[in-house]
Amino acid sequence: VAASEALDPDPGNDVAAVTVTTIHADLAVNKTVDVAAPIVGTEVTFTVTVRNNGPDVAEDVVVTDALPSGYQFVSASASTGSIAQDTWQIGSLSAGAVATLTVTASVLPDGDRVNTATAVSSTYDPTTPNQDTATTSPVFLADVTTAVSAPDTAASGTTVSVTVSFANLGPHAAEGVTYNLLLPAGLDGVACVGATCTYDA
């Protein structure tokens, strides 16, 4: 109060003040995958780490981590909090504290491979959005074997058959298969017989 027409018997209380304390928590998210180029059909493990860089407690921390279409969920576990479908409820996270989530998934033949985790808190965070992404580049595996059979001896001028057979032991289809068959000198008039057979000497 700067002035009053009436006498102020207690001028010492003419000034009042309040102190506003700002509270904020800086969350940081890190996401990794154990195998960057997994074989289709095998399992990978994603690890999500959430750290509170402070300076205050982060309240009501929630992480969303939905698996994209390129994976099938297998299992999940967390160092704290609870997991329900694609949501990880951490709760309170003290300054300097770290929480970890691991998600194991099977790699599907196709689909989206970009996997993103996002953390939010009811406490003010000056550095949003808090998220990180892990991506895989799956590979297909085909074990192709081959065998060649032919007569041990043949008379000059006769026709012999050289049979080449292939097998794909899998687990996936083998695309663009080619084979180099080096015939010995003295074999003429080669003809290739087969539904998908071409021969270039």
Tab-separated table of C-alpha atoms in Angstrom:
chain	number	residue	atom	x	y	z
A	1	VAL	CA	0.000	0.000	0.000
A	2	ALA	CA	1.619	3.231	-1.114
A	3	ALA	CA	-0.647	5.770	0.602
A	4	SER	CA	-3.854	6.111	2.587
A	5	GLU	CA	-5.938	9.172	3.649
A	6	ALA	CA	-6.452	7.599	7.066
A	7	LEU	CA	-3.747	7.246	9.638
A	8	ASP	CA	-2.033	3.848	9.379
A	9	PRO	CA	-1.130	2.746	12.887
A	10	ASP	CA	0.974	-0.179	11.594
A	11	PRO	CA	2.829	0.802	8.407
A	12	GLY	CA	5.113	-2.199	8.735
A	13	ASN	CA	2.566	-4.529	7.151
A	14	ASP	CA	1.850	-2.359	4.082
A	15	VAL	CA	3.864	-4.755	1.878
A	16	ALA	CA	2.979	-8.393	1.215
A	17	ALA	CA	4.675	-10.902	-1.075
A	18	VAL	CA	4.315	-14.461	-2.257
A	19	THR	CA	6.968	-16.802	-3.593
A	20	VAL	CA	6.157	-19.002	-6.598
A	21	THR	CA	8.242	-22.161	-6.843
A	22	THR	CA	8.429	-23.660	-10.319
A	23	ILE	CA	8.321	-27.450	-10.518
A	24	HIS	CA	9.409	-29.314	-13.605
A	25	ALA	CA	10.900	-32.663	-14.574
A	26	ASP	CA	12.906	-33.338	-17.716
A	27	LEU	CA	12.141	-36.837	-18.998
A	28	ALA	CA	14.451	-38.555	-21.473
A	29	VAL	CA	13.530	-41.693	-23.460
A	30	ASN	CA	15.942	-44.134	-25.068
A	31	LYS	CA	14.847	-47.133	-27.138
A	32	THR	CA	17.072	-49.889	-28.541
A	33	VAL	CA	16.682	-53.302	-30.195
A	34	ASP	CA	19.032	-56.240	-29.625
A	35	VAL	CA	19.185	-57.376	-33.293
A	36	ALA	CA	19.175	-54.745	-36.042
A	37	ALA	CA	18.867	-57.251	-38.922
A	38	PRO	CA	16.875	-60.196	-37.540
A	39	ILE	CA	15.829	-63.227	-39.547
A	40	VAL	CA	12.113	-63.260	-40.280
A	41	GLY	CA	10.368	-65.551	-37.797
A	42	THR	CA	12.899	-65.038	-34.995
A	43	GLU	CA	12.410	-62.882	-31.900
A	44	VAL	CA	13.846	-59.482	-31.059
A	45	THR	CA	13.844	-57.606	-27.756
A	46	PHE	CA	13.172	-53.884	-27.534
A	47	THR	CA	14.402	-52.010	-24.454
A	48	VAL	CA	12.863	-48.698	-23.415
A	49	THR	CA	14.660	-46.629	-20.784
A	50	VAL	CA	13.024	-43.586	-19.189
A	51	ARG	CA	15.179	-41.265	-17.085
A	52	ASN	CA	14.065	-38.262	-15.067
A	53	ASN	CA	16.775	-35.620	-15.371
A	54	GLY	CA	15.000	-33.552	-12.731
A	55	PRO	CA	15.211	-31.325	-10.928
A	56	ASP	CA	11.860	-32.414	-9.454
A	57	VAL	CA	9.800	-35.575	-9.209
A	58	ALA	CA	7.898	-36.513	-12.358
A	59	GLU	CA	4.361	-37.503	-11.465
A	60	ASP	CA	1.974	-39.761	-13.378
A	61	VAL	CA	4.576	-40.894	-15.898
A	62	VAL	CA	3.040	-42.933	-18.715
A	63	VAL	CA	4.815	-44.535	-21.685
A	64	THR	CA	2.997	-45.586	-24.857
A	65	ASP	CA	4.812	-48.227	-26.893
A	66	ALA	CA	2.609	-49.802	-29.560
A	67	LEU	CA	4.228	-52.521	-31.667
A	68	PRO	CA	3.937	-51.753	-35.398
A	69	SER	CA	2.436	-54.232	-37.846
A	70	GLY	CA	5.790	-55.874	-38.637
A	71	TYR	CA	5.972	-57.590	-35.239
A	72	GLN	CA	3.883	-59.947	-33.142
A	73	PHE	CA	3.884	-59.442	-29.373
A	74	VAL	CA	5.448	-62.211	-27.275
A	75	SER	CA	6.061	-60.814	-23.790
A	76	ALA	CA	6.891	-57.673	-21.793
A	77	SER	CA	8.332	-56.839	-18.389
A	78	ALA	CA	9.059	-53.603	-16.528
A	79	SER	CA	11.363	-52.642	-13.675
A	80	THR	CA	8.538	-50.669	-12.062
A	81	GLY	CA	4.898	-49.824	-12.611
A	82	SER	CA	2.356	-51.847	-14.563
A	83	ILE	CA	1.804	-52.819	-18.211
A	84	ALA	CA	-1.564	-52.926	-19.944
A	85	GLN	CA	-1.505	-53.631	-23.691
A	86	ASP	CA	0.523	-50.804	-25.270
A	87	THR	CA	0.659	-48.612	-22.140
A	88	TRP	CA	3.274	-48.643	-19.392
A	89	GLN	CA	2.142	-46.897	-16.203
A	90	ILE	CA	5.298	-45.881	-14.325
A	91	GLY	CA	3.731	-43.516	-11.804
A	92	SER	CA	6.154	-41.269	-9.904
A	93	LEU	CA	9.777	-41.078	-11.028
A	94	SER	CA	12.227	-39.289	-8.762
A	95	ALA	CA	14.899	-36.959	-10.077
A	96	GLY	CA	17.797	-39.059	-11.367
A	97	ALA	CA	15.732	-42.268	-11.341
A	98	VAL	CA	15.575	-44.675	-14.283
A	99	ALA	CA	12.816	-47.111	-15.287
A	100	THR	CA	13.201	-49.864	-17.880
A	101	LEU	CA	10.748	-51.762	-20.077
A	102	THR	CA	11.615	-54.773	-22.247
A	103	VAL	CA	9.304	-56.025	-25.000
A	104	THR	CA	9.938	-59.255	-26.893
A	105	ALA	CA	8.318	-59.663	-30.299
A	106	SER	CA	8.417	-62.057	-33.236
A	107	VAL	CA	9.490	-60.613	-36.599
A	108	LEU	CA	6.783	-60.985	-39.253
A	109	PRO	CA	7.461	-61.326	-43.013
A	110	ASP	CA	6.101	-57.865	-43.763
A	111	GLY	CA	4.706	-54.739	-42.119
A	112	ASP	CA	5.954	-51.536	-40.508
A	113	ARG	CA	9.314	-51.827	-38.710
A	114	VAL	CA	9.508	-48.364	-37.068
A	115	ASN	CA	8.889	-48.795	-33.335
A	116	THR	CA	8.459	-45.633	-31.244
A	117	ALA	CA	8.069	-45.128	-27.489
A	118	THR	CA	6.683	-41.876	-26.019
A	119	ALA	CA	6.691	-40.756	-22.372
A	120	VAL	CA	4.444	-38.108	-20.810
A	121	SER	CA	4.003	-36.768	-17.279
A	122	SER	CA	1.529	-34.554	-15.426
A	123	THR	CA	4.568	-32.590	-14.208
A	124	TYR	CA	5.664	-29.831	-16.560
A	125	ASP	CA	8.427	-30.986	-18.904
A	126	PRO	CA	10.364	-28.297	-20.799
A	127	THR	CA	11.640	-30.749	-23.440
A	128	THR	CA	8.693	-32.470	-25.092
A	129	PRO	CA	8.027	-34.676	-26.960
A	130	ASN	CA	9.869	-37.351	-25.014
A	131	GLN	CA	10.251	-40.194	-27.498
A	132	ASP	CA	12.727	-42.420	-29.278
A	133	THR	CA	12.567	-44.947	-32.121
A	134	ALA	CA	14.163	-48.315	-32.861
A	135	THR	CA	14.026	-49.862	-36.338
A	136	THR	CA	14.972	-53.268	-37.712
A	137	SER	CA	15.763	-54.444	-41.225
A	138	PRO	CA	14.620	-58.094	-41.279
A	139	VAL	CA	16.222	-60.601	-43.629
A	140	PHE	CA	14.871	-63.770	-45.192
A	141	LEU	CA	16.836	-67.011	-44.863
A	142	ALA	CA	16.892	-69.765	-47.519
A	143	ASP	CA	19.244	-72.745	-47.394
A	144	VAL	CA	19.609	-73.931	-50.994
A	145	THR	CA	21.341	-77.251	-51.666
A	146	THR	CA	22.201	-78.867	-54.990
A	147	ALA	CA	23.258	-82.256	-56.365
A	148	VAL	CA	24.567	-83.422	-59.764
A	149	SER	CA	24.345	-86.946	-61.211
A	150	ALA	CA	25.698	-88.374	-64.504
A	151	PRO	CA	26.968	-91.690	-65.869
A	152	ASP	CA	30.520	-92.612	-64.912
A	153	THR	CA	31.294	-93.682	-68.527
A	154	ALA	CA	29.766	-93.068	-71.954
A	155	ALA	CA	30.671	-94.176	-75.495
A	156	SER	CA	31.698	-91.531	-77.985
A	157	GLY	CA	28.757	-90.227	-80.004
A	158	THR	CA	26.097	-91.280	-77.506
A	159	THR	CA	23.815	-89.015	-75.500
A	160	VAL	CA	24.238	-88.685	-71.754
A	161	SER	CA	21.991	-86.991	-69.221
A	162	VAL	CA	23.405	-84.774	-66.545
A	163	THR	CA	20.756	-84.195	-63.870
A	164	VAL	CA	20.951	-81.221	-61.562
A	165	SER	CA	18.570	-81.136	-58.594
A	166	PHE	CA	17.932	-78.385	-56.097
A	167	ALA	CA	16.307	-78.211	-52.688
A	168	ASN	CA	15.441	-75.249	-50.496
A	169	LEU	CA	15.658	-76.235	-46.863
A	170	GLY	CA	14.058	-72.909	-45.912
A	171	PRO	CA	12.698	-71.497	-43.830
A	172	HIS	CA	11.840	-68.921	-46.522
A	173	ALA	CA	11.509	-68.908	-50.295
A	174	ALA	CA	14.684	-68.513	-52.351
A	175	GLU	CA	14.339	-65.868	-55.069
A	176	GLY	CA	16.428	-65.416	-58.236
A	177	VAL	CA	18.230	-68.752	-57.989
A	178	THR	CA	20.930	-69.308	-60.643
A	179	TYR	CA	23.337	-72.204	-61.097
A	180	ASN	CA	26.652	-72.487	-62.906
A	181	LEU	CA	27.146	-75.933	-64.457
A	182	LEU	CA	30.634	-76.218	-65.978
A	183	LEU	CA	30.606	-79.115	-68.463
A	184	PRO	CA	33.896	-80.780	-69.452
A	185	ALA	CA	35.339	-80.491	-72.969
A	186	GLY	CA	34.026	-83.071	-75.456
A	187	LEU	CA	30.336	-82.647	-74.754
A	188	ASP	CA	28.529	-81.069	-77.713
A	189	GLY	CA	24.979	-80.206	-78.649
A	190	VAL	CA	23.854	-79.433	-75.117
A	191	ALA	CA	20.082	-79.235	-74.654
A	192	CYS	CA	18.426	-78.073	-71.465
A	193	VAL	CA	15.244	-79.840	-70.437
A	194	GLY	CA	13.074	-78.502	-67.645
A	195	ALA	CA	10.136	-76.244	-66.936
A	196	THR	CA	12.345	-73.358	-65.809
A	197	CYS	CA	15.565	-74.396	-67.497
A	198	THR	CA	17.798	-72.235	-69.676
A	199	TYR	CA	21.401	-72.953	-70.544
A	200	ASP	CA	24.090	-70.605	-71.796
A	201	ALA	CA	27.377	-72.316	-72.599
